[in-house]
Amino acid sequence: MTTAAPKHTPKMAELSLGQRLAPWMPVLLVPVLVALGALAIPQTSSWLTLTVSGLAMGMMIFIMASGLTLVFGLMDVINFGHGAFVSIGAFVGVSVLLMLGQMTGAPSLGLNLIALMLAVVGAMAATGAVGWAFEKVIVMPVYGHHLKQILVTMGGLIVIEQLIIVLWGPEEIYITRPEALKGAITFAGAALEKYRLVAVVVGLIVFAAMRFVLRRTKIGLIVRAGVQNGEMVEALGYRLRRVFVGVFIAGSALAGLGGVMWGLYQEVITAHMGNDAMILIFIVVIIGGLGSVEGCFIGALLVGLMQNYVAYIEPKAALISNIALMVLILMWRPMGMIPVVKAK
Amino acid sequence: MSEPILKLEGVYTNIAQYHILQGVDLEVPKGAVTMLLGRNGVGKTTTLRTVIGHWRAHKGRVLFDGEDITALPTPLIARAGLGFVPEDMGIFSDLTVEENMVLAAIHGPINSARLDWIFTAFPPLKTFWKSEAGNLSGGQKQMLSIARAMVEERKLYLIDEPTKGLAPAIVSTMARALRELKEQGASILLVEQNFAVARALGDTANVMDDGRMIWSGAMAELSGDATLQERLMGLSLDAHH
Amino acid sequence: MTDPILRTQDLTVRFGGHVAVDAVSCAFQAGELTAIVGPNGAGKTTYFNLISGQIPATSGKVFLRGRDISGQGVSQRTKAGIGRAFQLTNLFPDLTVLENVRLVVQSHSGRGFNMWSMAAKHREMVEAAEAILKRVRLIDQREQVVSELSHGNQRKLEVALLIALDPAVYMFDEPTAGMSVDEAPVVLDLIAELKSQADRTILLVEHKMDVIRTLADRIIVLHNGALAADGPPAEVMASDVVQEAYMGKELEDV
Amino acid sequence: MFRSILSGDMPRSAVLSILLAVIFACLALAPFLFPGVRSIDTAARICVFIALVASYDLLLGYGGIVSFAHTMFFGIGAYGVALALTHMGRGFDAIIVGSVAGAVVAALLALLIGLFSLRVRAIFFAMITLAVASAVAVLASQLSGLTGGEDGLTFKLPRELGPAFKFGTEMFGGELFGVKLNGKLLAYYLVFAGALVLFLLLLRIVNSPFGRVLQAIRENDFRAEAIGYRVVYYRVAATCLSAAAAALAGSLYAIWLRYVGPDTTLSMELMIDILLMVVIGGMGTMYGAVIGATLFVLAQNYLQNLMGAASGLVEGIPVLPQLLSADRWLLWLGVLFILSVYFFPTGIVGRLRSGR
Amino acid sequence: EIKIAHVYGKTGPLEAYAKQSHDGLMLGLEYATGGTMEINGEKIVVIEKDTQLKPENGRALLEEAYGDDEVDLAVGPVSSGVALAMLPVAEEYEKILLVEPAVADSITGENWNRYIFRTGRNSSQDAVANAIALAGPDVHIATLAQDYAFGRDGIAAFKEALETVGSKVDYEEYVPTDTTDFTAAAERIFNAMKDLDGKKKLFVIWAGGGNPMTKINAMDPGRFGIEIATGGNILAAMKAYKDFPGMEGATYYYYDIPKNPVNDWLVKEHEARFGTPPDFFTAGGMAAGIAVVEAIKKAGSTDTEDLISTMEGMEWETPKGKMVFRPEDHQALQSMYHFKIKVDPNVEWAIPELVRELTIEDLPIPIRNQ
Ligand SMILES: Nc1ncnc2c1ncn2[C@@H]1O[C@H](COP(=O)(O)OP(=O)(O)OP(=O)(O)O)[C@@H](O)[C@H]1O
Ligand SMILES: Nc1ncnc2c1ncn2[C@@H]1O[C@H](COP(=O)(O)OP(=O)(O)OP(=O)(O)O)[C@@H](O)[C@H]1O
Ligand SMILES: [Mg+2]
Ligand SMILES: [Mg+2]
């Protein structure tokens, strides 16, 4: 073939060190914050406790937020209903656990984990199914309209919360963790709840799995492109609707997983528990940068650490620590730390 | 002559309350370049969009390779073997050039020989392979849009005003690339305002006005007849060129 | 020669490592029509963006009537007399054609912060807008919502907005791209008219050589971001840069 | 005359005109048409919310700016009046000082937030307003010495606006068409007139050249800048105006309730209600505020009663009575949210105007 | 016909409490009228009004009840914030508002007016009872509460009460109301307490979700010899107490504790009708219901002034035994129960076993409305 065009030689200059470092800055924030914490907190054992449990709390937040990174970050759907999926996940998961009282009551880690696994599977199946219906009925007509999304998903949230009350009753449900996950591990004068270790493992699995799927498949690309110009994606031959539905289901199922984990952490679940966590979840997704699993992950860790340090140093300031963190990060990077999708 | 690759039979298309296409008939022969010409706003773009399924014909039929695709969803139409270069280029500006191309290659990894061929025609795509497509210059976006359609073999290419915004040198390489596509056996339906390109590439020509096809015939006949051009398109093309 | 109305001095912008506009110094005289040509990606649109303020320059300065305006924002520069039409259509999609133009007229009249009178009562603005729509042959579409216009008509509206703004310096970025052969001359005639009757300074990016030949007083060539040639049309067109990097082989030889 | 009261912005739909006229008449004559404490309370709330929602429409529908701090401004106005009445005594001077101060503080705060964050992307502004609003809500509940904390403030109005004040005893014998002429009636008309004036003012603003610029900015801020409008200034101005108007609506609310508290004036829930009223009514139409607020407040107040009746009807059928039980009114409000966005994508006003 | 309005947060976050309160009220009316729901031949009609837990609604609904529905008196609401907004309405309409179960001290304190009565306990009663239950020689006490008026008032009352029994608080910790992670608070408390000698107790006052006790417990406070203590709660919440066998505190009601005919009837009827034992707020609701009937019976009319003079100093029997409306501030004085937690795997929740009944005479409750 002979289709040669004229030479094309745009001028390139060297990048400065700062420019080359820029992509790595967010990753560095976590150790920097840990180091700052060490400076501000004189008691080493307290610092250690706060750091480790803060990171673990970050993982838990990440699990809840991971679904929203997909739905809000990638698909650009401002889903206030996400909190409702967290709640459903918690109720279904806890119901399963209560049914498996034999397994959770036994002081065997293996049995406990199997029970937990079953609860997670049940919860994810339930939230995935509800997510499917939610997308079909509620979200589908409002792609691309943020305001309507807020309202419609708000409506969906209320409906789901009320249905939870109809099904499970208005009372709070209390649950205790599986026997082997109660209590703490103590080391070097620091204490770490055992349950948080489970959260760390689950969080890492979710993180790795999401990264894998988004890097190795075109799904992430299709969604991002589809949000911008769905017609064109279809003209390339992709069944965009199916991909959107699939991603929405995945996001909802992840919220369900988050719900189980969060419910077991709180040990008390209410219909509006998910919604109570929503502001935090939104903050994490936004400071991470829309659409970025890595950003969301780092953001969640930062939030977890920040909360603990600030609450220790000055409890009054804890009220605004998350908000301050968000404002600072957005002032530094208005698009969030690692933006994948450009926000409008 | 063999069966045409694409055939529109009395297609009517409405957009909202407007009746845009009013009985368009069109045949695109296999292995040839077919031009679709006409003034602004006569319905050329609407015709292409009706073929790909972005607008729906509410009357008439669209046949592709002998199959009725009138009611098929867009993704299936595309997968039947259509490549589409929209008028507004349809660039995914948040994605990099590479990601745009990867998405366009629906059947798997990009064939590297084909990619090299695309790079020789449109060198900036290679230079800015990892850059965000939204930051490309106007002409570079146009190149990307065409390249996307060409990244894999298609039976038929629908191309809406590909040369707008391209520098003359690139226009020639693009024209050559299209010709090479044709030589590989593909068919092309091309909307074009640049008459030089139309004349150089077109085998047959169709002229639209006001939602109807008003003239169809060989390109040579049209380009040779100034009065015909005057009558069909309001202006002699040669005079302008 | 008189003082130039617009002048750029070592104007440079870098995107990451890519130097898109490379130390361009150039002056434009009042009443002159300058064509800017160059291959795709040469930096023409970016050069416009730097002049009108859409993108901040990495270094270098822009002067308007001898005053340094490098620190000013887009709207300030617009008010100062730099007007701009866009290569990729960029309108108010859900407003009507008339309202699009009327808004420009209103901006020109400086009544933007008037919160008390009724916009609809200002007949003179509506009339001015309609006059311009007549000139670009869009008057029949005046009540149509812009997003429903065909591509070519949107291009015309783009030109109409710039004319309504009536700046000292007009910058057209491929105004006729996508216009049909019978419509393009209308716009080109308008540009010619601006130049000869209103004595306006015009910067024109175009890829159509015949257009440049008939309209331009002067051509500058940008290549890889740098100023590669500057001079009268005939001379520049014949130069090697233009022939090699820009024109390529003539189509007929394909 | 009529035209210029409405700033030339006519309803442009027969059904809409009738609806508006009916709502206007009902509100203007509420004490006579619907005597009863509850119904007048509902009418007064409708008035306040019309003004509040209209002020939000200026920002959202015309300016295209998403703010979550609107209730904050509303609350500032309410607390302004509450604090003035608590500290200056129960006089009209306190009401005036309180509402003016509230409006000024609200506008200044809006100016501050706007200059700081309106230069950046829309979502940034939305998040900042969310953050500031929740910080202020927390502050209000923390500074319990000043604001009464979670419990809020209860205060007394001038005697002339309370039920104990009777007038017209000589002329009408203290009653007109069976309605007692007392301070409560005066309070209602104060709220009604205040809301009406605010609404007409806002209507004027959106139809001025300024309002048109806002629309242009909403459509395409990039291009608005390129035709010579300094986008930030316009956005900030719109934010301040709308904040001040919201604060005034808040003052009216405080006057009516004789109570302010964080849940009543500052909550996120209220913010969502406002959003919903704007969208159901029709964004960027102003009249949407009237329709949206009226419908929504009515639904909030009477849906429960309606459902009580409905669940009585289906007694005996499984599950249904439980779903229709009056306690589940929120469920149906949620369903209404969804349906209204479905069936009125351009709002009720948009729907009526397009005639489809 | 006697009309009573029950104005309460029927829907909204405290729905569960609301239901208990209402069931209790109805049972109380039924019990006191011997099942006839009539007083002196007049039928009792209860009108329910849902505040949705919003103060402004509370006001409007109470006005509607007094003004449009012309009820004789009103009962409610659940939340203190709503109650405070409603108090002036009672004064305006000169009708009685019987507050149940909102607890804020200021309802019968600074914001009180003579139309307000309260059958529910107030925060001071909780605080004093807990102080008596916890204090002892050589006991060090730290407190944890939410950082807003309710939490701070509660701790203040608790401290005051501790002083009356000759003890004091060694360390106070306040955290934001919506805190979910208590690691930092626990660390601060541990650091403050670990070097003290003797018994160490951490007293927790918490309203709503969040459940700090188990979370702090999971950090093994036993390492530093710290025990956690708190008051009673609804049965569902008592499940979480299973992690704290032996924990002491003071509660307002647990169905198995009071021994009297009223409570026996309540437990039996409740089990029969709802399949569960009566809960925390059921008892209060019932006390209010009985109080209404008793007062109207004794006053012989529903005239507000007659009712007020009857009710001031009125004594009546409730599931919690005798209650008395103190004439000064109309607060019902009542017994509280010092408990110790017992865990029985066959019972869903942890059982608070009675250590000692703290009777009216044992509890010095300050009068705060002067
Ligand atoms: N979304 C739409 N809504 C309503 N009318 C539309 C819409 N899109 C196009 N039209 C109208 O349909 C007609 C045909 O438009 P079309 O884009 O097909 O023209 P075209 O021949 O491609 O013109 P051009 O050469 O300018 O691109 C025009 O009159 C246009 O106004
Ligand atoms: N915002 C940006 N970020 C990064 N690169 C950019 C940006 N804007 C332009 N560029 C790059 O700068 C170069 C010059 O672009 P410009 O749009 O100025 O070209 P042009 O001369 O107008 O070309 P055309 O004729 O195709 O419109 C291009 O290679 C483009 O990729
Ligand atoms: Mg077209
Ligand atoms: Mg360009």
Coordinates of C-alpha atoms and ligand atoms in Angstrom, one line a residue, chain B residues 41 44-46 87 160-161 191, chain C residues 150-152, ligand 3:
Chain B
G41 CA -30.0 20.7 4.8
K44 CA -27.9 13.6 3.1
T45 CA -26.9 13.1 6.7
T46 CA -30.4 12.0 7.6
E87 CA -20.7 14.2 10.1
D160 CA -20.2 11.9 5.8
E161 CA -18.1 14.8 4.6
V191 CA -21.3 12.4 1.2
Chain C
S150 CA -28.4 20.9 9.6
H151 CA -24.6 21.1 9.9
G152 CA -24.2 23.6 7.1
Ligands
MG3 MG -25.1 16.7 6.7

